[in-house]
Tab-separated table of C-alpha atoms in Angstrom:
chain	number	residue	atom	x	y	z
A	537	UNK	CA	-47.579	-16.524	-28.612
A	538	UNK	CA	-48.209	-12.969	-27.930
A	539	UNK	CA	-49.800	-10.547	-31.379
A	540	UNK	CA	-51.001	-7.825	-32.604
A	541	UNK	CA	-53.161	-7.431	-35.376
A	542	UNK	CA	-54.023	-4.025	-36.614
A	543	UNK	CA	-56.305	-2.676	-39.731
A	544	UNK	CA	-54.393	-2.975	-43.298
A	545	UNK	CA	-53.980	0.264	-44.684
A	546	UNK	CA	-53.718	2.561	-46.448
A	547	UNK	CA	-55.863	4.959	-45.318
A	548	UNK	CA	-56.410	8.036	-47.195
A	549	UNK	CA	-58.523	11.306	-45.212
A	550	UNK	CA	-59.315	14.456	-46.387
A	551	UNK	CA	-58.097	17.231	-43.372
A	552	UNK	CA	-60.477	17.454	-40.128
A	553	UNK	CA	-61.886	13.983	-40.668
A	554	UNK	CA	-62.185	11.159	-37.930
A	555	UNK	CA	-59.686	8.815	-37.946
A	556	UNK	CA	-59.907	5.316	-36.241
A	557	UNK	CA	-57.415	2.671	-36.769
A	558	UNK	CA	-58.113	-0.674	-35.505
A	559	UNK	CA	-55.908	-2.407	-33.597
A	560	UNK	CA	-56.906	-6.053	-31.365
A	561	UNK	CA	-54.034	-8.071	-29.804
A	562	UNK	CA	-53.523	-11.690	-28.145
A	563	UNK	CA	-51.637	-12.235	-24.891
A	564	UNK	CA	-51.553	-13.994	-21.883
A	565	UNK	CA	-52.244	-11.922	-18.356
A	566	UNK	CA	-52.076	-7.861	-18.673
A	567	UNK	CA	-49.608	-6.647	-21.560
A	568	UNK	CA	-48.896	-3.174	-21.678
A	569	UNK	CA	-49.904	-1.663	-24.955
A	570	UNK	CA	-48.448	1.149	-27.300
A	571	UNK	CA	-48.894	3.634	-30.332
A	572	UNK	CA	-46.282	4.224	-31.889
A	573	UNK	CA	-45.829	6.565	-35.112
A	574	UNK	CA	-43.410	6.822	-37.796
A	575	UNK	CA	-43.320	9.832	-39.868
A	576	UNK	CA	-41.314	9.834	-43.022
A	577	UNK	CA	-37.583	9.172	-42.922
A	578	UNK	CA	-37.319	8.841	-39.074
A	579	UNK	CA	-37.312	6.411	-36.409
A	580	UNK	CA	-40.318	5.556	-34.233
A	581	UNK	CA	-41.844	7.797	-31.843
A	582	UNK	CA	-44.383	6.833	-28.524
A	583	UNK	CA	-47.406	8.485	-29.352
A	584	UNK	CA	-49.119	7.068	-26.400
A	585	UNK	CA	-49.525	3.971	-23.754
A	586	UNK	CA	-51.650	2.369	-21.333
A	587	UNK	CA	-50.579	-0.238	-18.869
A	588	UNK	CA	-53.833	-1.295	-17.375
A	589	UNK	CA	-57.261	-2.246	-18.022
A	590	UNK	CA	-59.979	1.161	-18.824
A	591	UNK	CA	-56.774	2.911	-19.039
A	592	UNK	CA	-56.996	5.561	-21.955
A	593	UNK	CA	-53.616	7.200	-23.098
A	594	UNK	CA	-53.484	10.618	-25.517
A	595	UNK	CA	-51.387	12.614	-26.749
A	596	UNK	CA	-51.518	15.116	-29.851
A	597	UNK	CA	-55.359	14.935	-30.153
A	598	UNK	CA	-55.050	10.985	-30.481
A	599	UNK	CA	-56.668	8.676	-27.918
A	600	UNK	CA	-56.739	4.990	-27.496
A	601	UNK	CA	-58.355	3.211	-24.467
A	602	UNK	CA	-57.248	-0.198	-22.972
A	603	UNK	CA	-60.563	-2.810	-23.690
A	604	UNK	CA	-59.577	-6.228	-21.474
A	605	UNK	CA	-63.085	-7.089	-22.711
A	606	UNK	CA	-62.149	-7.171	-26.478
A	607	UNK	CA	-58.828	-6.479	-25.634
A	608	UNK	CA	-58.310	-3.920	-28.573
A	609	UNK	CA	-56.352	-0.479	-28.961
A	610	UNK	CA	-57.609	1.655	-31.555
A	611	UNK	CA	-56.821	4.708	-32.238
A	612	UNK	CA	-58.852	7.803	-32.767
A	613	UNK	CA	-58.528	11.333	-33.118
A	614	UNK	CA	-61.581	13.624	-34.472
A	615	UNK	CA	-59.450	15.464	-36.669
A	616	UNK	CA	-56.395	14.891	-38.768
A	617	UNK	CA	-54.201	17.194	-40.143
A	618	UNK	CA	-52.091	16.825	-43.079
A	619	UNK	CA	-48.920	16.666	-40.380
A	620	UNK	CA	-50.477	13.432	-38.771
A	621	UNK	CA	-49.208	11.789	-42.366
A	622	UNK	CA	-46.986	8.823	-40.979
A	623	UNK	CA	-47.002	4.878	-39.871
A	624	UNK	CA	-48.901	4.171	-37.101
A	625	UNK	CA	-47.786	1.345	-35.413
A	626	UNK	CA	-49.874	-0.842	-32.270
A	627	UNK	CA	-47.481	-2.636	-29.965
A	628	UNK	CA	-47.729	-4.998	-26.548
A	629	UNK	CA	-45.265	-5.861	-24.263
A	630	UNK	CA	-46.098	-8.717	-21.742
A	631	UNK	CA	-47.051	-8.571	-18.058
A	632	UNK	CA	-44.655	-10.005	-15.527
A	633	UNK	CA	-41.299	-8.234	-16.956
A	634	UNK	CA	-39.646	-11.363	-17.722
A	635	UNK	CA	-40.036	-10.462	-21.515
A	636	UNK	CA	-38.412	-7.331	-22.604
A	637	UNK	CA	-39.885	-7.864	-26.693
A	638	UNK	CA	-42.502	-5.507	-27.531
A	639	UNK	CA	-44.382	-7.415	-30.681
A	640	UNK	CA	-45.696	-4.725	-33.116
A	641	UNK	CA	-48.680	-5.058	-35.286
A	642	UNK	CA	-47.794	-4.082	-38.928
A	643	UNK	CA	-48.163	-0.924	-39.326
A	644	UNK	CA	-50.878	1.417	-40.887
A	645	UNK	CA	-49.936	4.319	-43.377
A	646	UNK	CA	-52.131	7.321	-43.095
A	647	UNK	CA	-52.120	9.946	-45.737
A	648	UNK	CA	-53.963	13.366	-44.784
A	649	UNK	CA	-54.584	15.360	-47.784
A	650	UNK	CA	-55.469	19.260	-47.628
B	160	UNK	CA	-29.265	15.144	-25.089
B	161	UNK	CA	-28.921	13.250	-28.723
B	162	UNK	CA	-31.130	10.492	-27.681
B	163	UNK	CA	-30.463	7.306	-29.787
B	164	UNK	CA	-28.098	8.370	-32.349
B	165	UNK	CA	-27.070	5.430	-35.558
B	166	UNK	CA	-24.191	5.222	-38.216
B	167	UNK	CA	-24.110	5.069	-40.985
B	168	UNK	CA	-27.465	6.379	-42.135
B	169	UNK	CA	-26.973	4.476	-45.724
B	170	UNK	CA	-25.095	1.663	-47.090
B	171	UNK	CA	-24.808	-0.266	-50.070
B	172	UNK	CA	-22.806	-3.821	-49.654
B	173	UNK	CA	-21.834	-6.346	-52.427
B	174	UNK	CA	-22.718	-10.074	-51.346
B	175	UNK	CA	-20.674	-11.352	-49.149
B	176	UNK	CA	-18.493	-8.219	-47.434
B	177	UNK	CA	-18.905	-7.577	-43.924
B	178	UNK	CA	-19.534	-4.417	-41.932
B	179	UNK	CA	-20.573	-2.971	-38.351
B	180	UNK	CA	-23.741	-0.858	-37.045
B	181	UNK	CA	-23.139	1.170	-34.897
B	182	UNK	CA	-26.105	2.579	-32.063
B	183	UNK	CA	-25.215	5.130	-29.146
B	184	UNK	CA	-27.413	6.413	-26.804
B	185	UNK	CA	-27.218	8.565	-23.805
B	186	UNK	CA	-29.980	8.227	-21.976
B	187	UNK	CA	-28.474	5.872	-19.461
B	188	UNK	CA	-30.335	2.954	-20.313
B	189	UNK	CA	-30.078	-0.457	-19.661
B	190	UNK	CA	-31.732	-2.206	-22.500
B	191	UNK	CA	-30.849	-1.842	-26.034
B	192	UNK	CA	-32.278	-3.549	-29.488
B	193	UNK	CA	-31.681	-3.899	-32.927
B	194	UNK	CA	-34.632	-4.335	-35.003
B	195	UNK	CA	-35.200	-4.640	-39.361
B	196	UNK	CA	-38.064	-3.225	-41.234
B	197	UNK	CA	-39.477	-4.587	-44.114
B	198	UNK	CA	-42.759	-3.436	-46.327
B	199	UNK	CA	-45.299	-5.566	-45.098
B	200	UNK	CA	-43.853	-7.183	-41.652
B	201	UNK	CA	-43.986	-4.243	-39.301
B	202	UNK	CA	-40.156	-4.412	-36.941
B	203	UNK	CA	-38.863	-7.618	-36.327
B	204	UNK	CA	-36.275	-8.073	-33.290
B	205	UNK	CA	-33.093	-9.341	-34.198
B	206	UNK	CA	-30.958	-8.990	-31.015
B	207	UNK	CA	-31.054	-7.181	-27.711
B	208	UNK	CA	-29.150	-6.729	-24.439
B	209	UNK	CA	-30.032	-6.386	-21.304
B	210	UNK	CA	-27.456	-4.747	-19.876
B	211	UNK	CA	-23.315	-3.770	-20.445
B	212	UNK	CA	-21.742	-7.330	-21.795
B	213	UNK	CA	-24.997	-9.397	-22.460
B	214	UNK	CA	-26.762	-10.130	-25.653
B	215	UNK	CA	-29.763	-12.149	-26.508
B	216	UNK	CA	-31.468	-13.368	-29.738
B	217	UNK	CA	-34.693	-12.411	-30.930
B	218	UNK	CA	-37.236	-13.325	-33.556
B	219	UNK	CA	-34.780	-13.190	-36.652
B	220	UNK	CA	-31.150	-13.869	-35.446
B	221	UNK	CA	-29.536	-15.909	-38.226
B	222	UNK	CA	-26.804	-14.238	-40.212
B	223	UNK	CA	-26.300	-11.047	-37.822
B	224	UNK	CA	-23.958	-11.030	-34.545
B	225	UNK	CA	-23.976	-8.438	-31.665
B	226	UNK	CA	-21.541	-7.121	-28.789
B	227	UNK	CA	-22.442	-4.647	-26.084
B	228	UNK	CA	-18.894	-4.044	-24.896
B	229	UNK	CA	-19.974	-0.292	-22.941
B	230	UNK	CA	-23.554	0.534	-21.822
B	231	UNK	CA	-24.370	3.414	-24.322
B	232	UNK	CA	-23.039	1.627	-27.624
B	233	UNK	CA	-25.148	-1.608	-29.420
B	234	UNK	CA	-23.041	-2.999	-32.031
B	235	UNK	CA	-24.699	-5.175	-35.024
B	236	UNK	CA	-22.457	-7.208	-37.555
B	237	UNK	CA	-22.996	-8.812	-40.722
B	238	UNK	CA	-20.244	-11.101	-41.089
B	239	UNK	CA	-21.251	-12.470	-44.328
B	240	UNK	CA	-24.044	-9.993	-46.158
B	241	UNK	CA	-26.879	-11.376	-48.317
B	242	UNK	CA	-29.428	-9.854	-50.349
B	243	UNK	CA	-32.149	-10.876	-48.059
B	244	UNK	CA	-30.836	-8.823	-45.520
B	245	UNK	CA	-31.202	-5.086	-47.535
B	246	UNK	CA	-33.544	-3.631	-44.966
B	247	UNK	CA	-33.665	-0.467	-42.292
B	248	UNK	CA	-32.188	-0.850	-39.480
B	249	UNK	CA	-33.440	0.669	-36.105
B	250	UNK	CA	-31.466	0.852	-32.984
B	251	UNK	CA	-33.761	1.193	-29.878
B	252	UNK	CA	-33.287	1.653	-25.970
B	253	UNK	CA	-35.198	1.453	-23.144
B	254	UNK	CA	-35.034	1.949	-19.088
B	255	UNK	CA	-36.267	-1.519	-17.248
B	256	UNK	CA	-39.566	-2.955	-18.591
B	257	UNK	CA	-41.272	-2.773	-15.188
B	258	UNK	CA	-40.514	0.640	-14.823
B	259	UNK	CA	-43.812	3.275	-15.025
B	260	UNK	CA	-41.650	5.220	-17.872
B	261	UNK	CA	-40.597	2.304	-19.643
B	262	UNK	CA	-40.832	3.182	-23.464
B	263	UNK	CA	-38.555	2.375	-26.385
B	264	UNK	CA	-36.626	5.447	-27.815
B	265	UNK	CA	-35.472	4.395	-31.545
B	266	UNK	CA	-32.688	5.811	-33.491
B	267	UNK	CA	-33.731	7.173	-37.318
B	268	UNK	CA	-32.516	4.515	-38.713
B	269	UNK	CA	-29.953	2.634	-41.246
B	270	UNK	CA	-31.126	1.949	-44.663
B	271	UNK	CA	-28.953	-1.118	-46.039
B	272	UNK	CA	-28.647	-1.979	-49.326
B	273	UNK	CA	-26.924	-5.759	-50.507
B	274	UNK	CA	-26.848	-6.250	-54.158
C-alpha cells in the first residue's frame, strides 16, 4: 500500500539556520504530495503541494520539489525563525481519484530557538 | 467564513459512556473526515464521507460510528468509550480530490480524555 516515510525528529535549530526535513514516499502511478504544518494547539495547515513530477511548491520561505526519480519531498527553507516552531507533516494522496485518503508520514517537530 | 469549526474542544469520559463530535464547515464541500492523533503515529483516518448521507470506513474504524445527515455537519460517536481511544480528534474537509484546489482544511481539534 501507499506510505510515507519522513525523518524522525526532533529537530532542534538555532534562528537563520537551514532546515531540511526528509521526506520519501511509496505509491503506485503519480500521487499528489503535501506539507502540511501543525503549530501548537491547532489543527493542520497546507503549507504547500505539488501534483506532478519536477513540480516545486513554496510557500512562507519553504520549498519542496516533486523527485519521480527518488520520489522524495523534502522540505527546505534557508532560514528558520523561531515562528516556524510546529509539526511538519509529509502527505500523498493517490493518482486516479478513486481514493480520497491522504496517508501522512509521522510527523517531524521542529523547535527554532532565538 | 469560520472554515472547519469542532465541539467540544475538551472532554474527559469515564469507560463506557457515550458521546457525539460534532464538525461544521462552510466551505461547501463535499468530502469530510474524521481523523485521531496519537504521539508517534502521525493522523490516522477513522471515517469519511463523500458526500450528504454517505459514510465510509477508514484505517481505524472499530469502536466509533458516523452520520452525515446535512452537507456542512460530520458527526462522530463513541457508543461505548475505552481508554484506548483518549486521543485528538481532527475534523477535516475537502472539495473533490481531482480538483486543481483540492486540499484538506482541518478543524483545531478535540482533545478526548477516557479514564
Amino acid at each position: 500500500g501507499d506510505s510515507v516515510t519522513q525523518m524522525e525528529g526532533p529537530v532542534t535549530l538555532s534562528e537563520e539556520a537551514c532546515l531540511t526535513i526528509n521526506c520519501t514516499y511509496t505509491a503506485t502511478g503519480y500521487p499528489s504530495l503535501f506539507w502540511y504544518v501543525q503549530y501548537p494547539g491547532e489543527g493542520l495547515q497546507l503549507l504547500l503541494k505539488a501534483t506532478k513530477a519536477d513540480d516545486k511548491g513554496s510557500n512562507k520561505g519553504f520549498e519542496a520539489t516533486y523527485r519521480k526519480e527518488t520520489t522524495s519531498f523534502h522540505l527546505e527553507k534557508g532560514s528558520v525563525q523561531v515562528s516556524d516552531s510546529a509539526v511538519y507533516f509529509c502527505a500523498l494522496i493517490p493518482s486516479g481519484g478513486s481514493n480520497y485518503k491522504l496517508t501522512f508520514g509521522k510527523g517531524t517537530l521542529l523547535t527554532v530557538n532565538p | 467564513n469560520a472554515g472547519v469549526t469542532q465541539t467540544p474542544k475538551f472532554r474527559v469520559l469515564k469507560t463506557g459512556q457515550s458521546m457525539t463530535l460534532l464538525c461544521a464547515q462552510d466551505m461547501n464541500h463535499e468530502y469530510m473526515y474524521w481523523y485521531r492523533q496519537d504521539p508517534g503515529m502521525g493522523l490516522r483516518l477513522i471515517h469519511y464521507s463523500v458526500g450528504e448521507g454517505t459514510t465510509a470506513k477508514g484505517e481505524v474504524p472499530d469502536g466509533y460510528n458516523v452520520s452525515r445527515l446535512k452537507k456542512q455537519n460530520f458527526l462522530l460517536g463513541l457508543e461505548s468509550a475505552a481508554p484506548s481511544q483518549t486521543s485528538v480528534y481532527f475534523c477535516a474537509s475537502s472539495y473533490h480530490v481531482l480538483l486543481p484546489n483540492y486540499e484538506q482544511y482541518f478543524g483545531p481539534g478535540t482533545r478526548l480524555t477516557v479514564t
